[in-house]
Backbone as a ProteinNet text record, in pm:
[ID]
protein_1_A
[PRIMARY]
MRILFFLFICASSSIEAAQTIHERCELASLAGGAIMNGRQNGVRMAEAMEKVEGNILFQNMIKDAYAIPMKDGESKERVTIEFENQIYALCLNDLSS
[TERTIARY]
8587.9	8576.8	8615.1	8568.7	8604.1	8752.9	8812.4	8955.5	9034.5	8993.1	9061.9	9059.2	8942.5	8933.3	9018.5	9022	9105.7	9252.2	9295.3	9434.6	9471.3	9388.1	9430.5	9405.8	9318.5	9305.4	9430.3	9477.1	9600.6	9718.9	9720.3	9829.7	9832.6	9716.8	9711	9795.5	9779.8	9859.8	10005.5	10028.4	10165.7	10239.2	10169.4	10233.3	10291.9	10215.6	10263.7	10382.4	10388.9	10495.7	10620	10608.4	10722	10833.2	10956	11071	11125.7	11136.6	11199.5	11094.3	11136	11046.7	11001.7	11095	11059.5	10951.4	10968	10869.5	10732.4	10729.8	10603.4	10534.8	10613.9	10556.2	10513.2	10586.6	10548.7	10413.7	10397.8	10271.1	10156.9	10184.1	10080.6	10040	10137.4	10104.8	10025.4	10056.9	9980	9836.1	9819.7	9684.8	9610	9679.2	9618.2	9577.9	9662.6	9630.4	9506.5	9492.8	9373.9	9248.6	9261.7	9148.4	9109.6	9209.2	9179.5	9124.8	9176.2	9125.9	8977.6	8942.5	8802.1	8718.1	8769.6	8698.3	8674.6	8779.8	8771.5	8682.2	8655.8	8570.3	8431.3	8394.5	8257.2	8220.3	8318.1	8285.2	8232.2	8120.1	8062.2	8149.1	8160.9	8243	8195.7	8065.1	8011.4	8054.3	8055.7	8098.4	8246.5	8327.4	8470.4	8495.7	8426.3	8443.7	8400.4	8295.9	8248	8355.2	8426.4	8527.7	8647.3	8672.9	8792	8757	8638	8592	8697.5	8730.6	8827.8	8971.1	8998.5	9134.9	9145.6	9197.2	9202.3	9288.4	9398.3	9484.8	9405.6	9335.6	9259.7	9139.2	9077.7	8965.5	9011.6	9129	9182.7	9218.4	9274.1	9304.6	9176.6	9071.5	8943.5	8889.5	8893.4	8846.7	8924.3	9055.7	9138.5	9109.2	9092.7	9065.8	8931.7	8831.2	8697.8	8684.5	8785.6	8787.6	8830.7	8885.7	8932.2	8821.4	8782.3	8674.3	8709.6	8606.4	8625.9	8674.7	8760.6	8818.7	8774.7	8805.8	8775.4	8905	8896.6	9004.6	9139.2	9242.2	9378.2	9397.5	9310.8	9319.4	9298.6	9221.4	9201.2	9334.3	9412.4	9541.6	9635.8	9635.7	9724.4	9690.1	9561.9	9522.4	9552.3	9542.9	9575.1	9723.8	9807.6	9952.9	9990.9	9930.1	9957.9	9918.5	9807	9762.2	9858.6	9902.8	10002	10127.8	10174.2	10294.4	10273.2	10154.8	10123.1	10126.1	10065.8	10064.9	10207.4	10287.9	10425.9	10503.2	10489.2	10561.2	10517.4	10386.3	10336.4	10390.7	10392.3	10443.4	10590.4	10669.3	10812.3	10831.8	10756.3	10767.9	10732.1	10624.2	10580.4	10678.3	10726.6	10812.4	10956.9	10996.6	11134.2	11154.8	11043.4	11052.7	11092.2
10817.1	10682.9	10677.4	10771.1	10772.7	10800.6	10874	10901.9	10771.7	10681.9	10553.7	10476.4	10471.5	10399.8	10466.7	10598	10669.9	10632.6	10625.2	10591.5	10453.5	10352.9	10221.5	10198.2	10275.7	10268.6	10330.1	10441.4	10503	10409.2	10341.5	10248.2	10136.6	10098.3	9990.9	10025.3	10146.6	10184.5	10203.7	10253.1	10275.5	10144.5	10040.7	9911.2	9860.1	9873.1	9826.1	9908	10036.9	10124.3	10117.7	10066.8	10062.4	9975.7	10015.8	9949.7	9833.9	9852.2	9749.3	9666.3	9550.5	9464.9	9539.8	9608.6	9684	9787.8	9862.7	9965.3	9903	9793.6	9727.4	9676.9	9615.1	9558.6	9668.2	9776.9	9889.2	9946.6	9964.5	10016.4	9918.1	9789.2	9688.4	9689.5	9703.8	9704	9829.2	9943.2	10065.6	10051.2	9986.6	9961	9868.7	9765.3	9675.1	9748.3	9842.3	9922.4	10007.3	10063.5	10144	10056.5	9936.4	9843.4	9807	9771.7	9733.8	9852.2	9969.9	10089.5	10108.4	10092.2	10101.3	9994.9	9873.3	9763.1	9794.5	9844.3	9872.8	9993.7	10074.3	10191.6	10173.9	10048.7	10019.4	10021.5	10027.6	10019.8	9879.5	9872.1	9742	9669.6	9538.7	9458.4	9471.6	9470.7	9482.2	9613.7	9720	9850.3	9848.2	9787.7	9777.7	9695.9	9582.8	9497.1	9568.3	9646.7	9721	9818.8	9880	9980	9918.2	9788.8	9725.4	9616.4	9625.1	9524	9499.1	9372.2	9334.8	9329.9	9374	9371.5	9258.3	9145.1	9025.7	9047.8	9119.8	9147.7	9217.4	9324.2	9397.9	9318.2	9240.9	9157.7	9058	8998.5	8904.6	8975.1	9096.4	9173.1	9202.4	9238.1	9269.1	9144.3	9030.3	8906.2	8877.9	8894	8869.7	8970.4	9096.5	9200	9176.3	9137.6	9119.1	8987.9	8901.1	8779.5	8812.7	8931.9	8976.7	9060.3	9026.5	9101.8	9249	9333	9474.5	9488.1	9587.7	9612.7	9749	9775.3	9904	9978.2	10111	10195.6	10169.8	10157.5	10138.6	10007.3	9912.2	9783	9797.5	9900.1	9924.9	9954.2	10041.9	10077.9	9957.8	9882.3	9766.3	9662	9632.2	9531.7	9581.1	9710.8	9766.9	9753.4	9784.5	9771	9625.1	9535.9	9392.9	9345.1	9394.8	9357.2	9411.5	9534.7	9591.2	9504.3	9465.4	9381.6	9245.9	9189.2	9060.4	9071.8	9176.9	9198.2	9217.3	9294.3	9318.8	9186.7	9104.5	8976.7	8883.2	8876	8791.5	8838.1	8968.9	9027	8992.3	9010.1	8975.9	8829.7	8741.5	8598.9	8570	8631.9	8606.8	8662.7	8783.3	8847.7	8803.2	8748.1	8703.3	8560	8491.8	8350.8	8338
11932.9	11882.6	11734.9	11655.7	11513.8	11494.5	11586.7	11578.9	11589.2	11677.5	11691.3	11560.7	11496.2	11370.2	11263	11261.5	11166.3	11186.7	11312.6	11342.2	11290.7	11316.1	11270.8	11123.4	11060.1	10913.9	10849.7	10905.1	10855.1	10875.2	10987.4	11016.1	10913	10860.7	10761.6	10640.1	10585.8	10470.2	10508.4	10629.4	10675.1	10696.5	10741.6	10763.4	10632.7	10524.4	10395.3	10345.9	10380.8	10334.3	10422.7	10544	10636.5	10578.8	10605.5	10546.2	10629	10758.6	10840.3	10914.2	10959.7	11038.5	11162.8	11230.1	11351.1	11319.9	11211.3	11175.5	11148.8	11074.5	11043.1	11169.8	11257.3	11379.6	11477	11480.4	11566.8	11521.1	11391.7	11338.7	11361.4	11344.2	11369.9	11516.7	11606.6	11750	11787.5	11727	11752.6	11702.7	11587.4	11535.9	11632.1	11681.3	11778.4	11905.4	11948.2	12066.2	12045.2	11925.9	11894.9	11894.5	11841.7	11840.4	11983.1	12065.2	12204	12282.6	12256.4	12323.8	12291.6	12165.7	12127	12195.7	12200.5	12264.8	12413.1	12480.1	12622.6	12652.7	12550.1	12568.8	12508	12481.3	12445.2	12298.8	12207.9	12065.3	12037.3	11969.7	11935.8	11833.6	11849	11758.6	11613.7	11592.5	11456.5	11391.3	11469.6	11417.3	11380.7	11466.5	11439	11312.4	11297.9	11180.5	11052.3	11061.6	10945.1	10895.4	10988.7	10952.4	10882.1	10902.3	10844.9	10744.5	10689	10594.4	10487.2	10467.3	10365.1	10413.3	10535.4	10588.1	10690.7	10646.6	10731.2	10854.7	10841.7	10956.8	11066.9	11033.4	11134.1	11184.4	11096.1	11140.4	11246.1	11225.2	11324.6	11454.5	11445	11565.9	11643.8	11572.4	11637.9	11707.6	11639.7	11701.7	11830.3	11824.8	11943.7	12054.2	12018	12118.7	12187.3	12110.8	12168.5	12245.5	12237	12319.4	12462.5	12481	12612.5	12676.2	12799.4	12865.4	12886.3	12892.3	12922.9	13066.6	13088	13219.6	13271	13398.4	13461	13493.3	13496.3	13544.7	13480	13563	13513.7	13441	13467.7	13398.8	13248.9	13206.6	13063.4	12995.3	13056.4	12998.5	12997.7	13106.1	13115.8	13009.8	12991.3	12893	12750.6	12729	12597.2	12567.6	12665.5	12647.4	12626.5	12702.7	12687	12546.6	12496.7	12362.2	12257	12271.9	12179.6	12177.1	12295.3	12303.8	12238.5	12256.4	12195.2	12042.5	11989.8	11844.2	11792.9	11864.1	11823.9	11819	11922.9	11929.1	11816.4	11792.5	11683.6	11547.9	11530	11406.3	11387.3	11492.1	11483	11445.2	11510	11478.9	11334.5	11286.2	11149.1	11045.9	11066.8	10967.4	10975.3	11088.1	11104.3	11055.4	11029.7	10987	10842.6
[MASK]
+++++++++++++++++++++++++++++++++++++++++++++++++++++++++++++++++++++++++++++++++++++++++++++++++

């Protein structure tokens, strides 16, 4: 569980350093996937929010991830991939405008 938080905290600094829109959106989607993975594996929302205090991007991702119900079995992986894709698409729209 702590590994997931480490991954998306690292992604936060990497997103700012990424050069291209694709790189930034790929890193944002991976961070979103880590957040959703934590959500699907029972990480409490309050704990997730505490780890990203002050980072509005991640706070919004957490809010969106926790609006999606927990799934069982293979559905966990599917919902995580769908969330990653959603974050990537939103990022592309925002950065391409």
